[in-house]
Coordinates of C-alpha atoms and ligand atoms in Angstrom, one line a residue:
M1 CA 16.6 -9.6 32.3
R2 CA 13.4 -10.5 34.1
V3 CA 10.7 -12.2 32.2
K4 CA 7.7 -10.3 30.8
Q5 CA 4.4 -11.8 31.3
V6 CA 1.1 -11.6 29.4
R7 CA -2.1 -13.0 30.9
I8 CA -4.9 -13.8 28.4
I9 CA -8.1 -13.3 30.4
G10 CA -11.3 -14.9 29.3
M11 CA -13.9 -12.2 29.9
G12 CA -17.0 -14.2 29.1
A13 CA -19.1 -14.0 26.0
G14 CA -21.3 -11.0 26.6
D15 CA -22.5 -10.6 30.2
P16 CA -20.0 -8.7 32.4
E17 CA -21.1 -10.9 35.3
W18 CA -19.5 -13.8 33.5
M19 CA -16.1 -12.5 34.7
T20 CA -14.8 -15.1 37.1
V21 CA -13.1 -14.2 40.4
Q22 CA -9.8 -15.4 38.9
A23 CA -10.3 -13.2 35.9
I24 CA -11.0 -10.1 38.1
N25 CA -8.0 -10.8 40.3
A26 CA -5.7 -11.2 37.2
L27 CA -7.1 -7.9 35.7
N28 CA -6.3 -6.1 39.0
A29 CA -2.8 -7.6 39.2
A30 CA -1.7 -6.4 35.7
D31 CA 0.7 -3.4 35.2
V32 CA -0.5 -2.9 31.6
L33 CA -3.9 -3.5 30.0
F34 CA -3.9 -4.0 26.2
F35 CA -7.0 -3.0 24.2
F36 CA -7.4 -3.7 20.6
D37 CA -9.7 -1.7 18.4
K38 CA -11.3 -3.9 15.8
G39 CA -12.9 -1.2 13.7
E40 CA -16.1 0.8 14.0
D41 CA -18.7 -1.9 13.8
K42 CA -17.0 -3.8 16.7
E43 CA -16.9 -0.7 18.9
E44 CA -19.5 -2.3 21.1
L45 CA -17.0 -5.1 21.9
L46 CA -14.4 -2.6 23.0
G47 CA -17.2 -0.9 25.0
L48 CA -17.9 -4.1 27.0
R49 CA -14.2 -4.4 27.8
R50 CA -14.2 -0.9 29.1
E51 CA -17.3 -1.6 31.1
I52 CA -15.7 -4.6 32.7
C53 CA -12.6 -2.6 33.6
G54 CA -14.8 0.2 35.0
R55 CA -16.7 -2.3 37.1
F56 CA -14.0 -4.6 38.3
L57 CA -10.8 -2.7 38.5
T58 CA -10.2 -1.5 42.1
H59 CA -7.3 0.9 41.3
D60 CA -5.8 3.0 38.5
R61 CA -2.2 2.1 38.9
H62 CA -2.1 0.2 35.5
R63 CA -1.2 1.7 32.1
I64 CA -3.6 1.3 29.2
V65 CA -2.2 0.6 25.8
E66 CA -4.5 0.8 22.8
A67 CA -3.7 -0.6 19.4
Q68 CA -5.5 -1.0 16.1
D69 CA -6.1 -4.7 15.4
P70 CA -5.1 -5.5 11.8
Q71 CA -8.2 -5.8 9.5
R72 CA -8.7 -9.1 7.9
D73 CA -10.2 -9.6 4.4
L74 CA -11.8 -13.1 4.3
S75 CA -14.1 -12.3 1.4
G76 CA -11.8 -13.9 -1.2
P77 CA -11.5 -17.6 -2.1
A78 CA -8.1 -18.0 -0.3
Y79 CA -9.6 -18.1 3.2
G80 CA -6.7 -20.1 4.8
A81 CA -4.1 -17.7 3.3
A82 CA -6.0 -14.6 4.4
V83 CA -6.2 -15.9 8.0
S84 CA -2.6 -16.8 8.1
S85 CA -1.4 -13.4 6.8
W86 CA -3.7 -11.7 9.3
Q87 CA -2.2 -13.8 12.1
D88 CA 1.3 -12.9 11.0
Q89 CA 0.4 -9.2 11.2
R90 CA -1.0 -9.8 14.7
V91 CA 2.2 -11.6 15.8
A92 CA 4.2 -8.6 14.6
L93 CA 2.0 -6.2 16.4
W94 CA 2.1 -8.1 19.7
E95 CA 5.9 -8.5 19.4
Q96 CA 6.2 -4.7 19.0
L97 CA 3.8 -4.0 21.9
I98 CA 5.6 -6.4 24.3
E99 CA 8.9 -4.9 23.4
T100 CA 8.0 -1.3 23.7
E101 CA 5.2 -1.2 26.2
L102 CA 6.0 -3.9 28.7
A103 CA 9.1 -3.4 30.9
D104 CA 11.1 -6.4 32.1
G105 CA 9.3 -8.1 35.0
E106 CA 6.0 -6.4 34.2
V107 CA 2.7 -8.2 33.7
G108 CA 0.4 -7.3 30.8
A109 CA -3.2 -8.4 30.4
V110 CA -5.6 -8.7 27.5
L111 CA -9.3 -9.4 27.8
T112 CA -10.4 -12.0 25.2
W113 CA -14.0 -12.6 24.3
G114 CA -15.5 -15.7 25.9
D115 CA -12.8 -18.3 26.6
P116 CA -9.4 -18.1 25.0
A117 CA -9.6 -21.8 24.2
F118 CA -12.3 -21.5 21.5
Y119 CA -11.7 -19.8 18.1
D120 CA -9.4 -17.2 19.6
G121 CA -5.9 -16.8 18.1
T122 CA -4.3 -15.0 21.1
L123 CA -2.6 -18.1 22.6
R124 CA -1.2 -19.1 19.2
I125 CA 0.0 -15.6 18.6
L126 CA 1.8 -15.3 21.9
E127 CA 3.4 -18.7 21.4
S128 CA 4.8 -17.4 18.1
V129 CA 6.0 -14.2 19.8
R130 CA 7.7 -16.2 22.5
I131 CA 9.4 -18.5 20.0
R132 CA 10.7 -15.5 18.0
G133 CA 12.4 -14.5 21.2
A134 CA 12.7 -10.7 20.9
S135 CA 11.6 -10.5 24.6
D136 CA 11.9 -13.1 27.3
L137 CA 8.1 -13.9 27.5
A138 CA 5.8 -16.0 29.5
Y139 CA 2.0 -16.2 29.0
D140 CA -1.0 -18.0 30.4
A141 CA -4.7 -18.2 29.8
I142 CA -7.5 -17.7 32.4
P143 CA -10.7 -19.4 31.4
G144 CA -13.9 -17.6 30.8
I145 CA -17.5 -18.4 30.0
S146 CA -17.6 -19.3 26.3
A147 CA -20.5 -18.7 23.9
L148 CA -20.9 -22.5 24.1
Q149 CA -21.7 -22.5 27.8
A150 CA -23.8 -19.3 27.4
L151 CA -25.9 -21.0 24.7
A152 CA -26.5 -24.1 26.9
S153 CA -27.3 -22.0 29.9
R154 CA -29.8 -19.7 28.1
H155 CA -31.6 -22.6 26.6
N156 CA -31.5 -24.6 29.8
I157 CA -30.0 -27.6 28.1
A158 CA -26.9 -29.8 28.4
L159 CA -24.7 -29.9 25.3
T160 CA -23.9 -33.6 25.8
Q161 CA -26.4 -36.3 25.9
T162 CA -25.9 -39.5 27.9
A163 CA -22.7 -41.3 26.8
S164 CA -22.6 -39.4 23.5
S165 CA -20.3 -36.8 22.0
V166 CA -20.7 -33.2 20.9
V167 CA -18.5 -31.6 18.2
V168 CA -17.7 -27.9 18.2
T169 CA -17.1 -26.6 14.7
T170 CA -17.6 -23.6 12.4
G171 CA -20.2 -23.1 9.6
R172 CA -17.5 -23.9 7.0
Q173 CA -17.0 -27.5 8.4
L174 CA -20.6 -28.3 9.2
R175 CA -21.7 -30.2 6.2
E176 CA -18.7 -32.5 6.5
I177 CA -19.1 -33.1 10.2
W178 CA -22.8 -33.7 9.9
A179 CA -22.3 -36.3 7.3
T180 CA -20.4 -38.5 9.9
G181 CA -23.8 -39.0 11.6
I182 CA -22.9 -37.4 14.9
S183 CA -26.0 -36.4 16.9
D184 CA -24.9 -33.1 18.5
V185 CA -22.9 -30.3 16.9
V186 CA -22.3 -26.8 18.2
V187 CA -21.6 -24.3 15.4
M188 CA -19.8 -21.0 15.9
V189 CA -18.8 -18.4 13.3
D190 CA -21.4 -19.2 10.6
P191 CA -22.4 -16.1 8.6
A192 CA -23.9 -18.4 5.9
C193 CA -26.5 -20.1 8.1
S194 CA -25.1 -23.5 6.9
F195 CA -27.8 -25.4 8.8
M196 CA -30.2 -24.6 6.0
E197 CA -28.1 -26.7 3.6
L198 CA -28.6 -29.9 5.6
A199 CA -31.1 -32.3 4.3
D200 CA -32.5 -33.3 7.8
H201 CA -34.9 -30.5 8.4
D202 CA -36.4 -32.3 11.4
T203 CA -33.2 -31.7 13.3
M204 CA -33.6 -29.5 16.4
I205 CA -31.7 -26.2 16.4
Y206 CA -31.1 -24.2 19.6
W207 CA -29.9 -20.8 18.4
G208 CA -28.7 -17.8 20.3
A209 CA -27.5 -14.4 19.1
F210 CA -25.8 -11.7 21.3
L211 CA -26.0 -14.1 24.2
G212 CA -25.7 -12.4 27.6
T213 CA -26.3 -8.9 26.2
P214 CA -29.4 -6.7 26.2
D215 CA -29.9 -7.6 22.5
E216 CA -29.9 -11.4 23.1
I217 CA -32.2 -13.4 20.8
L218 CA -33.1 -17.1 21.5
L219 CA -34.9 -19.4 19.1
R220 CA -35.4 -23.2 19.2
G221 CA -37.4 -25.7 17.2
T222 CA -36.7 -28.0 14.2
I223 CA -34.9 -26.5 11.2
A224 CA -38.2 -26.8 9.3
Q225 CA -40.0 -24.8 11.9
R226 CA -37.4 -22.2 12.7
G227 CA -34.7 -22.2 10.1
A228 CA -36.1 -19.4 7.9
E229 CA -37.0 -17.3 10.9
I230 CA -33.5 -17.6 12.3
Q231 CA -32.1 -16.5 8.9
R232 CA -34.4 -13.5 8.8
R233 CA -33.8 -12.5 12.4
R234 CA -30.1 -12.8 11.8
I235 CA -30.1 -10.5 8.8
E236 CA -32.3 -7.9 10.6
A237 CA -30.2 -7.9 13.8
R238 CA -27.0 -7.7 11.9
A239 CA -28.3 -4.8 9.9
A240 CA -29.4 -3.0 13.0
K241 CA -26.2 -3.4 15.0
G242 CA -23.6 -3.6 12.2
W243 CA -22.2 -6.9 13.4
M244 CA -23.4 -10.3 14.5
F245 CA -22.4 -13.0 17.0
D246 CA -24.5 -16.2 17.0
T247 CA -24.0 -19.8 18.0
Y248 CA -26.3 -22.8 17.7
L249 CA -26.6 -26.5 18.7
L250 CA -27.9 -28.9 16.2
R251 CA -29.4 -32.1 17.8
R252 CA -30.6 -35.0 15.7
Q253 CA -34.0 -36.3 16.7
R254 CA -33.8 -39.8 18.0
Ligands
SAM301 C1 -14.0 -15.5 17.2 S1 -15.2 -16.5 18.0 C2 -14.8 -16.2 19.7 C3 -15.4 -17.2 20.6 C4 -15.1 -17.0 22.1 N1 -13.7 -17.2 22.3 C5 -15.9 -17.9 23.0 O1 -15.3 -18.7 23.8 O2 -17.1 -17.7 23.0 C6 -16.6 -15.5 17.8 C7 -17.8 -16.4 17.6 O3 -18.2 -16.9 18.9 C8 -19.6 -17.0 19.0 N2 -20.0 -16.0 20.0 C9 -19.3 -15.3 20.8 N3 -20.0 -14.6 21.7 C10 -21.3 -14.8 21.4 C11 -22.5 -14.4 22.0 N4 -22.5 -13.5 23.0 N5 -23.6 -14.9 21.5 C12 -23.6 -15.8 20.5 N6 -22.5 -16.2 19.9 C13 -21.3 -15.8 20.4 C14 -20.1 -16.6 17.6 O4 -20.3 -17.8 16.8 C15 -19.0 -15.8 17.0 O5 -19.0 -15.8 15.6

């Protein structure tokens, strides 16, 4: 039995030109391309994956396999339990897809948003599938341009200051991280605009929504100057598109 392989390709966080040469080569070398439908409001994300394939694939010898991504319900208080049951469903789905859609010796590929190293469960899921052992599986990750780098590039700033640290976190952890006194924090996945809860409203915020796409919005200033505007623009843009991706850097004033 020859090993089945899955390549997790970082596709960049919005601009098709953020596909690296390595990512393009891996896409072209795959026998099977996996696409996951995440529901209607995320159709645009699937659209970008198709655009990338249309633009960078140089042949049509691959098979395309589409699957419905399990929906997650994170509205309840048991956030951790909801994420873990959702991950279990994704493991089961991936296991089934690898078993039925990938022949021995074949290479599958999946385009993951940004870089698979940041807030993306695909590596963890494939490790679980590998351990369960239904198929003889190998996987690897190809880096992409993350929203972190996109944010820095669009604002023309470095995320790290001289000899200091930056923490990458989510809105849920922000208050706790900020209380440690760290000077620079990048926040992803923050529907609640948690920066508004911080006491230090003279902190600089560099905010970016839909980075690298035609709908990109960039705002910067202190939280006192820009916080309320960011909240308003976020609500408006989310209502117009049906979904929202935003990331920001908080930088304490020295
Ligand atoms: C599930 S995480 C995936 C991150 C992705 N792996 C990466 O490296 O960018 C999704 C979060 O990433 C951030 N994000 C991804 N793409 C973005 C974009 N184009 N503009 C702003 N934020 C983005 C947002 O915070 C969003 O909630």
